[in-house]
Coordinates of C-alpha atoms in Angstrom, one line a residue:
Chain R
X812 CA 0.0 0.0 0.0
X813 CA 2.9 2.1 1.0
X814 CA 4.4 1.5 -2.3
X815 CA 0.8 3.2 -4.0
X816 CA 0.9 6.0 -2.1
X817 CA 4.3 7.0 -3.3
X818 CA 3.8 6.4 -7.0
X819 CA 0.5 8.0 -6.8
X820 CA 2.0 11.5 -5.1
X821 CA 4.8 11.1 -8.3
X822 CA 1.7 11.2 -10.6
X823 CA 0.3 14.2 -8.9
X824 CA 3.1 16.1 -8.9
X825 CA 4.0 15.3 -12.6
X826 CA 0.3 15.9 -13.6
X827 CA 0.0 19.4 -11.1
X828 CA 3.2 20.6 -13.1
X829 CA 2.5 19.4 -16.7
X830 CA -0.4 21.0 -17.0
X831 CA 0.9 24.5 -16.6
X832 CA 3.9 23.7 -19.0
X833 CA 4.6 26.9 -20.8
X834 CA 4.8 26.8 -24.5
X835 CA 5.0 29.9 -26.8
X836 CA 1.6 32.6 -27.9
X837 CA 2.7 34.5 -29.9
X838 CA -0.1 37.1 -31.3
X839 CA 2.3 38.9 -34.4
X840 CA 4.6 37.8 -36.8
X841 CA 7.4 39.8 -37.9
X842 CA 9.5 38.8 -41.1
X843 CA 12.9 41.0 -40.2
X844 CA 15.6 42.2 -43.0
X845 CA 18.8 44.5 -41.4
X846 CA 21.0 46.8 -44.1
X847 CA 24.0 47.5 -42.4
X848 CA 25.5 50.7 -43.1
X849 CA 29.2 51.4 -43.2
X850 CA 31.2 53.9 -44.2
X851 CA 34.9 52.8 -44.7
X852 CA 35.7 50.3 -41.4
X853 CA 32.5 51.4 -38.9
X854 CA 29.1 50.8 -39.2
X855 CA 27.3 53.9 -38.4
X856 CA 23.5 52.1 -38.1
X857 CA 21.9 49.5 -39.4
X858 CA 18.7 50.0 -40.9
X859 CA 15.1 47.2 -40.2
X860 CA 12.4 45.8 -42.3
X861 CA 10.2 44.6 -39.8
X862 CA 7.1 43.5 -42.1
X863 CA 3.9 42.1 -40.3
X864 CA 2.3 39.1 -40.8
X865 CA -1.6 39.6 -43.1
X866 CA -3.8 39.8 -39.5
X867 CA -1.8 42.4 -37.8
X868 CA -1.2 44.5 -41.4
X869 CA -5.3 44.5 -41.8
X870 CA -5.0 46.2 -38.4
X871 CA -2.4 48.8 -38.8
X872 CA -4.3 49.8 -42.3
X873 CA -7.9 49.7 -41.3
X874 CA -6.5 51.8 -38.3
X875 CA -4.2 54.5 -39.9
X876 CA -4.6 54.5 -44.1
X877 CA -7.4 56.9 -43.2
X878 CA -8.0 58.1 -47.3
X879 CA -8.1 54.0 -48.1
X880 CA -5.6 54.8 -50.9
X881 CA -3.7 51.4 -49.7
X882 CA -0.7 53.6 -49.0
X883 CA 0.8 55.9 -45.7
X884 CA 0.9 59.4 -46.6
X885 CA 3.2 61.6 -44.8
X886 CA 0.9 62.5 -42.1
X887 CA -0.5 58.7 -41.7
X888 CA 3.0 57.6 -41.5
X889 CA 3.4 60.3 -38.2
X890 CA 0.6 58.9 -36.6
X891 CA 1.4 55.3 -37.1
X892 CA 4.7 56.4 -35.9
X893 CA 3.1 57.9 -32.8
X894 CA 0.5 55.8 -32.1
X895 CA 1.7 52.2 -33.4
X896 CA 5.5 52.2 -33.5
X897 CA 7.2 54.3 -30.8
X898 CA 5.6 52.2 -27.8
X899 CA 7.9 49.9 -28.4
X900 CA 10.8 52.1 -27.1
X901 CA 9.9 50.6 -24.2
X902 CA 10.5 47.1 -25.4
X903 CA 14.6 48.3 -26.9
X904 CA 13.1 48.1 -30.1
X905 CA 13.2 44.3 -29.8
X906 CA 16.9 45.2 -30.5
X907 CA 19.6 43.2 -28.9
X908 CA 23.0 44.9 -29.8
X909 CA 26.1 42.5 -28.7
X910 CA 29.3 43.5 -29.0
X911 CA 31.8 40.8 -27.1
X912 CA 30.0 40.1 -23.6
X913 CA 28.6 43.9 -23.6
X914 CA 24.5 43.7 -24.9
X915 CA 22.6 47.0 -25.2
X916 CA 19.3 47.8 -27.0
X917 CA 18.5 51.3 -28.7
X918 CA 17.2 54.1 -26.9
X919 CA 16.2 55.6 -30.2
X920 CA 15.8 54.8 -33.2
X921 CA 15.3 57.1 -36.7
X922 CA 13.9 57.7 -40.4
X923 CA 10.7 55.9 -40.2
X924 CA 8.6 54.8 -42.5
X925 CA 5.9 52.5 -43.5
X926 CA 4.2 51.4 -46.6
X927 CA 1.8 48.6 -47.6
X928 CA 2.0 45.8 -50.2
X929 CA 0.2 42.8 -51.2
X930 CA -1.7 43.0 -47.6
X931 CA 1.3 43.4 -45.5
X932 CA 2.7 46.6 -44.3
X933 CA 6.7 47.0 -43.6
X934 CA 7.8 49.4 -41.0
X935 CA 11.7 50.8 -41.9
X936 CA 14.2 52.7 -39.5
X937 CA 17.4 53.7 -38.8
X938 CA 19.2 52.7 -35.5
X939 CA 22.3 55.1 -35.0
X940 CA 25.7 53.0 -34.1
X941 CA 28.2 55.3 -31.8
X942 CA 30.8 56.5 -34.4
X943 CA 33.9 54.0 -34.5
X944 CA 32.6 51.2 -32.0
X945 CA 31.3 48.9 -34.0
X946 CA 33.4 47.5 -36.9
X947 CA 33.5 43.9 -38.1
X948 CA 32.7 42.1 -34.8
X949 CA 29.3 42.3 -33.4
X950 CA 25.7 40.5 -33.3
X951 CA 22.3 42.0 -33.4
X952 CA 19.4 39.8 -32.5
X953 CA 15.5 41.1 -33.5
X954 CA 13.8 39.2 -30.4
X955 CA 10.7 40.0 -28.3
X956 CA 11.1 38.6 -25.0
X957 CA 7.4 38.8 -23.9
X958 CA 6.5 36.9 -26.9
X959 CA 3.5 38.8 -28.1
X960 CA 5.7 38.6 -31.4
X961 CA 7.0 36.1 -32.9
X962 CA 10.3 36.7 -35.1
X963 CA 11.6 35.1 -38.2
X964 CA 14.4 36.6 -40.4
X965 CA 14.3 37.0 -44.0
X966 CA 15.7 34.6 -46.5
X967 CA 17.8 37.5 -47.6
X968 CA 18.2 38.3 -43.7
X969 CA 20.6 41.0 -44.1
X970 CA 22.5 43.4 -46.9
X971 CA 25.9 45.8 -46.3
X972 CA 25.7 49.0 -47.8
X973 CA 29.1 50.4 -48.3
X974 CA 29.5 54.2 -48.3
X975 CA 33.1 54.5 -49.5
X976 CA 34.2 53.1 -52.7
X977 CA 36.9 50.5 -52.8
X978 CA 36.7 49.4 -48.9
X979 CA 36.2 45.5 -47.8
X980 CA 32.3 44.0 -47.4
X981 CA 32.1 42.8 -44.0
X982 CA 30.5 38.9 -43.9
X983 CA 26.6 38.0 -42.5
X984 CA 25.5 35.2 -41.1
X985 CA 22.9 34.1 -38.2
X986 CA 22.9 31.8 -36.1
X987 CA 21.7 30.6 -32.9
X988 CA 24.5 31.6 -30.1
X989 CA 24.1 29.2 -27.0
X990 CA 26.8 31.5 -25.2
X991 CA 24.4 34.5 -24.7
X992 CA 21.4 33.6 -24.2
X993 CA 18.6 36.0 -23.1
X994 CA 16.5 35.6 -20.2
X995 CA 13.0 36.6 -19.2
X996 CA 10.6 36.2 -16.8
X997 CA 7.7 33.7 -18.2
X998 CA 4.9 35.3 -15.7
X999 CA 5.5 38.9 -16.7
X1000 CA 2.8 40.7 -18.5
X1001 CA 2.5 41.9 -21.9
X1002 CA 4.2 45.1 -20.3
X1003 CA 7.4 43.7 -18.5
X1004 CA 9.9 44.4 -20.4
X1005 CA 12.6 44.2 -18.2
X1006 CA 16.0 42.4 -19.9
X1007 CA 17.7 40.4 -17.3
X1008 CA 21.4 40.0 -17.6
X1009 CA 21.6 37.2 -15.3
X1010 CA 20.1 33.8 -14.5
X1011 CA 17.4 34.4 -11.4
X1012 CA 15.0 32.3 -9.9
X1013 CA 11.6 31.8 -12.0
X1014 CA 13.4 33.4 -15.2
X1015 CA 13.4 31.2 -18.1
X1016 CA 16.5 31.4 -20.9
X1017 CA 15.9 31.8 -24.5
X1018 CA 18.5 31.5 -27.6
X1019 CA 17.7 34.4 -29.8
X1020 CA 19.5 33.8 -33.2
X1021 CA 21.8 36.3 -33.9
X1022 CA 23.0 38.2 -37.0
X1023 CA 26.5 37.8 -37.4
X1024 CA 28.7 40.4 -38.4
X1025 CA 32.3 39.7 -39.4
X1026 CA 35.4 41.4 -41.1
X1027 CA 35.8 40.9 -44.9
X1028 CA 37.3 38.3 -46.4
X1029 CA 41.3 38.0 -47.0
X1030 CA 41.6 38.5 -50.7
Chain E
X1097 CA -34.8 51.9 -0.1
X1098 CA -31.2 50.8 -1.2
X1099 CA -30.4 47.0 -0.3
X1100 CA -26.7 47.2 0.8
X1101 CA -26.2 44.3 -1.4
X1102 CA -27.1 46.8 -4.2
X1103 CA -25.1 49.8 -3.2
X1104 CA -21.6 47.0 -2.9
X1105 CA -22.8 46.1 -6.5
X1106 CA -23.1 50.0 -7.6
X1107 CA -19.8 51.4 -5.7
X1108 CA -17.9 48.4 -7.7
X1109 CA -19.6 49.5 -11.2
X1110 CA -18.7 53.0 -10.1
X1111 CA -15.3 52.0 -9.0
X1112 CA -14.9 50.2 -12.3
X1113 CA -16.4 52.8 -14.7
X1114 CA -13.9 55.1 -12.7
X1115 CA -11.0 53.5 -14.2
X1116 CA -12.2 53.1 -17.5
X1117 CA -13.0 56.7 -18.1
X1118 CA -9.8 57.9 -16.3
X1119 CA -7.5 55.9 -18.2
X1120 CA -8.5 55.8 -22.3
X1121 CA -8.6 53.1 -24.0
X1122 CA -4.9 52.1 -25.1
X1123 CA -1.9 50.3 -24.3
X1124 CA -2.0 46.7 -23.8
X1125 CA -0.6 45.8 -27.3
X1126 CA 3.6 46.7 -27.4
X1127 CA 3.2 48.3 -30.7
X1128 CA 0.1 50.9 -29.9
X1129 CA -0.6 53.9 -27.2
X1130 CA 1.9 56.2 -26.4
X1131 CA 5.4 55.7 -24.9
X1132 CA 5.5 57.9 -22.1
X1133 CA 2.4 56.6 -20.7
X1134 CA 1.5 53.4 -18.1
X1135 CA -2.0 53.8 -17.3
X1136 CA -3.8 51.0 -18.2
X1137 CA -3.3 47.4 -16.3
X1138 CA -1.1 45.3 -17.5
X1139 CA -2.4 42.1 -18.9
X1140 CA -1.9 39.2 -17.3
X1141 CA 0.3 36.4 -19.5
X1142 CA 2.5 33.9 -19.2
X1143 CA 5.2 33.6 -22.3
X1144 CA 7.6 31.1 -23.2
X1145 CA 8.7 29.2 -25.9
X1146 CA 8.1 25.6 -27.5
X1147 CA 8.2 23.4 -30.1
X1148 CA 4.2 24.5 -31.8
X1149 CA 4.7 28.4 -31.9
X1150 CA 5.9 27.8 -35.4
X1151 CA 3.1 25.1 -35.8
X1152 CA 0.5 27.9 -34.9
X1153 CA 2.2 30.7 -37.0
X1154 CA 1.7 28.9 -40.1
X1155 CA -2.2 27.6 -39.6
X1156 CA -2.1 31.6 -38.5
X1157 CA -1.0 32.5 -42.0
X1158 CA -2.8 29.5 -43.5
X1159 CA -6.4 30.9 -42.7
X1160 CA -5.5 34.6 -43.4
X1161 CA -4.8 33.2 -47.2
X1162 CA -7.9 31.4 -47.2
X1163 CA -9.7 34.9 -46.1
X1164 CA -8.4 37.0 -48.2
X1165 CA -7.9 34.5 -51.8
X1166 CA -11.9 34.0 -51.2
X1167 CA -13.9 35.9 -53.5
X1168 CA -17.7 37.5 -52.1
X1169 CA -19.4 33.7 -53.3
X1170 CA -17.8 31.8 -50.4
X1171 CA -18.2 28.2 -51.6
X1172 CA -18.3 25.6 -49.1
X1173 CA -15.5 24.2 -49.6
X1174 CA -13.6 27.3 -48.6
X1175 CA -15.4 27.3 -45.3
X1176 CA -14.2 23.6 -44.8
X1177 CA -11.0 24.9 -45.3
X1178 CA -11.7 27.4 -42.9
X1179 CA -12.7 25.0 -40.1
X1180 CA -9.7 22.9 -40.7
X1181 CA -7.1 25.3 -40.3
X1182 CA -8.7 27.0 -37.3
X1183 CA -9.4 23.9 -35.9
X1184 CA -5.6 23.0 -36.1
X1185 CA -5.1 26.6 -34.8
X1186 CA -7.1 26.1 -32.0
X1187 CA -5.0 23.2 -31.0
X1188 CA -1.9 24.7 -30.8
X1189 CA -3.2 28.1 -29.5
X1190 CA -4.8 26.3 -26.8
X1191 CA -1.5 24.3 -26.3
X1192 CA 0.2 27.6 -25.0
X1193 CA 0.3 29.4 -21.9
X1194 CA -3.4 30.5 -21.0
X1195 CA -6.8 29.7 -22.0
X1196 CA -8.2 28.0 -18.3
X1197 CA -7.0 24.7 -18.9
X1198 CA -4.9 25.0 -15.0
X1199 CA -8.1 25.7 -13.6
X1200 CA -10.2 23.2 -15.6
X1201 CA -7.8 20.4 -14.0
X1202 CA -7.6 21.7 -10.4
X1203 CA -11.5 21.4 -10.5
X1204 CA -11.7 18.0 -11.9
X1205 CA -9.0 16.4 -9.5
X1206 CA -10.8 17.9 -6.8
X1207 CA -14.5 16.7 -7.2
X1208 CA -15.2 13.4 -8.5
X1209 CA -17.4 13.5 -12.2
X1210 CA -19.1 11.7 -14.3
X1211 CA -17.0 10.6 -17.1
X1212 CA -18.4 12.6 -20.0
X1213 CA -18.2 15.7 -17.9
X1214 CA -14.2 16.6 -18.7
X1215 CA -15.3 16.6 -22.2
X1216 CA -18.2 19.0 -21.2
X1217 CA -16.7 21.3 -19.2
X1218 CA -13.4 21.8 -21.7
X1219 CA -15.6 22.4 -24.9
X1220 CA -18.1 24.9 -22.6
X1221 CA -15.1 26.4 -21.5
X1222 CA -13.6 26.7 -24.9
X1223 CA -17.0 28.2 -26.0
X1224 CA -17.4 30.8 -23.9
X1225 CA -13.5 32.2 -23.8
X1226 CA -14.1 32.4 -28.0
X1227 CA -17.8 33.5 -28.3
X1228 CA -16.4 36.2 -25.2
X1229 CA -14.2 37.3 -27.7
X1230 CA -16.8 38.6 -30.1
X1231 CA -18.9 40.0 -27.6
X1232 CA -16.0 42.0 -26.5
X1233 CA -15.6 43.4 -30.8
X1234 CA -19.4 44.1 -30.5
X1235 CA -19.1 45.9 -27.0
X1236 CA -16.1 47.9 -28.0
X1237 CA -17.5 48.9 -31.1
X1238 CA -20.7 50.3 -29.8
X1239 CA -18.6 52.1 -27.1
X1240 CA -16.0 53.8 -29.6
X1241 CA -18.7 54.1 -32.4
X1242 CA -16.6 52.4 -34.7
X1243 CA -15.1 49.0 -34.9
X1244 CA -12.5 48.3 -32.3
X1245 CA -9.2 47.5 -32.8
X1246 CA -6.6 44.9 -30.8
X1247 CA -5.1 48.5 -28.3
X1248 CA -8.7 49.1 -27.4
X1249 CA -10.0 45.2 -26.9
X1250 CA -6.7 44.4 -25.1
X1251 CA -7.6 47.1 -22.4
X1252 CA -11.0 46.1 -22.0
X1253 CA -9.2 41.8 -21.8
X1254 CA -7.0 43.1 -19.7
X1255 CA -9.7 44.4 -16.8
X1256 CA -11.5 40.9 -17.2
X1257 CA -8.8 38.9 -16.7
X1258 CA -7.5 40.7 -13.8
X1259 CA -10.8 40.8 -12.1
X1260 CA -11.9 37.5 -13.1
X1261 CA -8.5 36.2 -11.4
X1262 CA -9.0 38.3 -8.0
X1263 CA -12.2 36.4 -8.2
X1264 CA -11.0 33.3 -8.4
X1265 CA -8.6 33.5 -5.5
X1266 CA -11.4 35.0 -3.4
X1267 CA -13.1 31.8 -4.6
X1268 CA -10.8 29.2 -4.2
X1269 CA -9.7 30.5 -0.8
X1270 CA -13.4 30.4 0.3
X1271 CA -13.3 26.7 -1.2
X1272 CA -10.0 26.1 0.8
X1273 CA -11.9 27.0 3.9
X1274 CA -14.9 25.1 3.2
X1275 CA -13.2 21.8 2.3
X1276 CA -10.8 22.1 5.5
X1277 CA -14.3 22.4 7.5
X1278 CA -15.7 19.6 6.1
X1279 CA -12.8 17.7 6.7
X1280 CA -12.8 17.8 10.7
X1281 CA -16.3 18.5 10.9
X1282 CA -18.8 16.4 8.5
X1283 CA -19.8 13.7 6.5
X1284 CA -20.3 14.4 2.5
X1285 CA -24.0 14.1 1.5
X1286 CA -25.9 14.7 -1.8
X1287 CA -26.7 18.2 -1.0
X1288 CA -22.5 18.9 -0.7
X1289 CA -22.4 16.7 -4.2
X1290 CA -24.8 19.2 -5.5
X1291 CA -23.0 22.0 -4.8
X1292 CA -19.6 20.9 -6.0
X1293 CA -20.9 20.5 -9.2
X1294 CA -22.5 24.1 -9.2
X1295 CA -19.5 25.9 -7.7
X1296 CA -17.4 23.6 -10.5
X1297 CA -19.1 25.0 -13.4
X1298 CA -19.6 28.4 -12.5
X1299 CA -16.1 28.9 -11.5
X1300 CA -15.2 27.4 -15.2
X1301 CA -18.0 29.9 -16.6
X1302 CA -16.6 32.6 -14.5
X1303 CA -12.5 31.4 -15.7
X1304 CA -14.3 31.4 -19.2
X1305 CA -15.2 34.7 -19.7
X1306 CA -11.9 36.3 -21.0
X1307 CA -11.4 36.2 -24.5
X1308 CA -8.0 35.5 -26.0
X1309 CA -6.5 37.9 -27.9
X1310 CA -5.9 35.7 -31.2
X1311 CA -9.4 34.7 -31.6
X1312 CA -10.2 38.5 -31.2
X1313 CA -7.4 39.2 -34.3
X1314 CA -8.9 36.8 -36.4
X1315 CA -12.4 38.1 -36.0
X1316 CA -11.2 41.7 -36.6
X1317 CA -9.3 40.4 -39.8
X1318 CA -12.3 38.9 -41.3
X1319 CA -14.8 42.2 -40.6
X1320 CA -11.8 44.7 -41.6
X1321 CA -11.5 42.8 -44.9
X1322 CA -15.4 41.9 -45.1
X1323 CA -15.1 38.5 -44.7
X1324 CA -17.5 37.8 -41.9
X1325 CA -18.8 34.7 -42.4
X1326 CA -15.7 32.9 -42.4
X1327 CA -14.7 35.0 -39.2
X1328 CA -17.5 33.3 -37.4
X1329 CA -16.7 29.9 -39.1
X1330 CA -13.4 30.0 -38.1
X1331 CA -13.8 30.8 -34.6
X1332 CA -16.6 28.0 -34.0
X1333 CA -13.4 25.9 -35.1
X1334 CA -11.2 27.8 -32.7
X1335 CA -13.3 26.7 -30.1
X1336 CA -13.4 23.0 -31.1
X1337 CA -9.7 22.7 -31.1
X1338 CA -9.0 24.6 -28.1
X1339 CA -12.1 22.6 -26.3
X1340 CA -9.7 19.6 -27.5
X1341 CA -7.4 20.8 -25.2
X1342 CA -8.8 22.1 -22.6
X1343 CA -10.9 18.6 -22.6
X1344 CA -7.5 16.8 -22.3
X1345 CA -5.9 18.7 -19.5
X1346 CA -9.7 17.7 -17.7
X1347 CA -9.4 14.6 -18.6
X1348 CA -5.7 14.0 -16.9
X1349 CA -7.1 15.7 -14.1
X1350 CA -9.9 13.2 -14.3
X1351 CA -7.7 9.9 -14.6
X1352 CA -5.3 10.8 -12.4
X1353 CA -7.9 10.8 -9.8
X1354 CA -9.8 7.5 -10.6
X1355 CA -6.8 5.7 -10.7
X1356 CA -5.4 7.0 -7.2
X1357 CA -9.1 5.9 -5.7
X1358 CA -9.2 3.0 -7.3
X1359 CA -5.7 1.6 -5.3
X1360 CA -7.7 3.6 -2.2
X1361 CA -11.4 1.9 -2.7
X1362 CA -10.8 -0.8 -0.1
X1363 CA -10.4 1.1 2.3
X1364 CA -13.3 4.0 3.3
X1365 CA -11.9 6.1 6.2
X1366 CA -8.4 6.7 3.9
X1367 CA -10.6 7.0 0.9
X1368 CA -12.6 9.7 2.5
X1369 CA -9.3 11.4 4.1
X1370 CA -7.4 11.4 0.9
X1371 CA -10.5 12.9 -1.1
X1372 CA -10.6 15.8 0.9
X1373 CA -6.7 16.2 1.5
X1374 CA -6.6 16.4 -2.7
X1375 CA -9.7 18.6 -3.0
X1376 CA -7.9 20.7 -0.4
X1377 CA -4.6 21.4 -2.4
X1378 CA -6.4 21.4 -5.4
X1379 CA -8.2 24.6 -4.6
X1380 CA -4.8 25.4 -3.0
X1381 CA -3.2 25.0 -6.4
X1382 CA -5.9 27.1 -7.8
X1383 CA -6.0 29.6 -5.2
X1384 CA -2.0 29.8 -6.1
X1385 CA -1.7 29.8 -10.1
X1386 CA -4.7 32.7 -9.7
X1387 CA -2.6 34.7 -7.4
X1388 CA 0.7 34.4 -9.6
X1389 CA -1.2 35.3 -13.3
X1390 CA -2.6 38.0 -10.9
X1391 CA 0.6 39.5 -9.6
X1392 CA 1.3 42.2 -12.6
X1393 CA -2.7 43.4 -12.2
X1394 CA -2.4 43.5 -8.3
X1395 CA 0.6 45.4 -8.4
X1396 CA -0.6 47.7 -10.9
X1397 CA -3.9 48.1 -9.0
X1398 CA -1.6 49.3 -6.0
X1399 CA 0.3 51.3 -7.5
X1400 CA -2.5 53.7 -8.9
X1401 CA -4.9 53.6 -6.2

């Protein structure tokens, strides 16, 4: 009997803690191209594609292309940038910047725009790299931590635009980077957007893949 | 005269309105309301990540091509379409974090059912939490005068859900000390039976009520692009695949129970201890997951009172 009682307690524990396994719910999905911009050695930004999946484009549209000309006009594109971009400041942009062990995300971000085609709209802006710190040796990651979007990168996930004539093309990639992982809290709300630097108790870890960049090729 | 019952339920209402005219309508969605602002609750969710987000992406994008490649005949075969994909959607919606099904098992391992009833409860719960969603749309829109959007039906979630889950822990913790009662103090009889069964499904209604927000999405997709009908087709099989799951987390719930009274059948007095010990930190558990999903609403709540 003795024996019962302890494989029955098992099953309750393993049935009280399966049932509230986490999985992922995401409500958006974001298809994400970077064009890095360099001039000479040093990238000076890195511009992003972010464009939305069909559901979430019929939103932004029936929301801000008031005239229903199926495009943003200047003033449509300031009050989608207003009222359905710059919130997610608070978020870093869903911009993970990794340079070495050091990982930032923007406080601001520039040039935006937005347009619509075949359904889907695509959001486009600039985020400023500090003059002369970033060269041929860092990782961005597009990732949303709170997963109310879910990310995917581009088949053509990434471009260098070269300012000056005649200097190297730095090399993309991406790939998942089991070294840095990012971790989050699985019970926040929509709203937590705190980035944890450290393992805690009750965080979980995620492996956002990152966009490699790397110096040019030896000729 | 005023019955003090009725004033309580008007000062709430008031208290209630009083938020929801003092804070406008925006926020819960990352991408809309305004950055320097906080003033709507946050909504309570859990995140994570696992092997069907991709899964439920692609059914996702699946059934926004079969909306908008229909033409204004919808054929019938395009609605079977519809039903199959959202049906599929359902499932792996329903398979992440969310949609009642903690609550649906911590009330079926603490009362013992009828067989059929798991099955029940999961597709009435699955019902409810999807047809909430376009009651919420229709709501919203009347209020605004326009059709709603995600920022303003999030807002309006977000109050449910946070209410609904101080509910439930005011619930289970009245449960908690009803079962502890009954423990030292009584026998069970019908009547108690009876009651179980009452509390179960109106706490399940009660858990019910709070839309998701992808089934809201989908149903703003199809009116934004005039594709109604198979909005409403789609989210009856929304409802079938997430009853699919919620059904299943009832139904471990369920077995897991029989098969721990079976080994205890024999024996009456442990049989009758045991019942009550796991109807105990079932509620418990309840009482518990409530208060942890409630956590970012509670301390928002506290912060702006």
């Amino acid at each position: 009997m003795k024996h019962h009682y302890r494989r029955y307690c098992i099953v309750l524990i393993i049935m009280f803690s399966t049932v509230g396994m986490l999985f992922a719910h995401p409500h958006v999905l974001i298809d994400v191209r970077l064009l890095f911009e360099y001039d000479g050695a040093y990238c000076t930004g890195f511009w992003q594609e972010w464009t939305f999946d069909p559901i979430f484009s019929a939103e932004l549209i029936e929301g801000w292309d008031k005239d229903r000309n199926r495009t943003f006009n200047k003033t449509e594109q300031q009050m989608l940038y207003n009222q359905a971009f710059i919130n997610l400041k608070n978020y870093g942009f869903y911009t993970l910047i990794r340079k070495g062990k050091h990982r930032i995300t923007p406080s601001k971000v520039e040039q935006f725009s937005a347009w619509i085609e075949k359904n889907q709209v695509t959001y486009k802006f600039f985020v400023p790299l500090t003059t002369q710190e970033y060269s041929y040796d860092f990782n961005i990651a597009i990732f949303d931590t709170t997963y109310f979007c879910a990310i995917r990168y581009k088949e053509n996930f990434a471009e260098i635009i070269q300012k000056q004539e005649g200097m190297p093309i730095p090399q993309l990639s991406h790939a998942v980077n089991k070294n840095f992982p990012v971790y989050y809290n699985p019970q926040g709300s929509k709203q937590d957007m705190t980035t944890y630097s450290k393992p805690a108790p009750g965080l979980l870890t995620a492996y956002p893949e990152e966009i490699v960049v790397s110096a040019p090729k030896q000729e | 005269m005023i019955k003090p019952s009725t004033s309580i339920q008007k000062y709430f209402l008031l208290l209630v309105l009083k938020f929801f005219l003092l804070y406008p309508l925006v926020h819960a969605n990352p991408f809309f309301s305004n950055a320097d602002r906080n003033d709507a609750p946050p909504t309570p969710m859990s995140s994570g990540t696992g092997p069907l987000w991709k899964l439920q992406i692609q059914f996702r994008e699946n059934l926004a091509a079969v909306f908008t490649d229909s033409d204004s005949q919808i054929k019938i075969h395009t609605i079977l379409i519809a039903i199959g994909i959202s049906f599929m959607y359902g499932i792996a919606h329903a398979s992440g974090p969310g949609h009642r099904k903690t609550i649906v098992f911590s009330l079926f391992l603490a009362n013992k059912t009828r067989w059929w009833e798991p099955l029940f409860a999961g597709f009435l719960s699955a019902l409810i939490h999807t047809g909430a969603g376009a009651v919420i749309i229709l709501a919203v829109s009347l209020m605004r005068n326009a059709l709603t959007n995600t920022a303003a039906s999030d807002v309006i979630l977000a109050w449910m859900d946070g209410i609904t889950l101080c509910l439930l822990i005011l619930i289970s913790l009245i449960l908690v000390a009803r079962t502890i009662y009954k423990l030292f103090h009584i026998q069970q009889s019908k009547n108690d039976e009876q009651t179980q069964a009452k509390s179960k499904y109106s706490i399940i209604i009660l858990a019910s009520l709070v839309p998701c927000t992808g089934t809201i999405m989908i149903l703003l997709f199809s009116l934004y692009i005039n594709a109604l009908t198979l909005g409403i087709v789609s989210l009856i099989g929304i409802a079938l695949g997430q009853g699919v799951i919620v059904s299943a987390a009832a139904y471990l719930a369920w077995f897991g129970r029989e098969g721990i009274f079976k080994v205890l059948k024999s024996k009456e007095t442990t049989f009758t201890f045991f019942s009550g010990i796991l109807e105990l930190l079932s509620y418990l558990f309840l009482g518990f997951v409530s208060f942890i999903l409630a956590q970012p609403f509670l301390n928002w709540l506290i912060a702006h009172i």
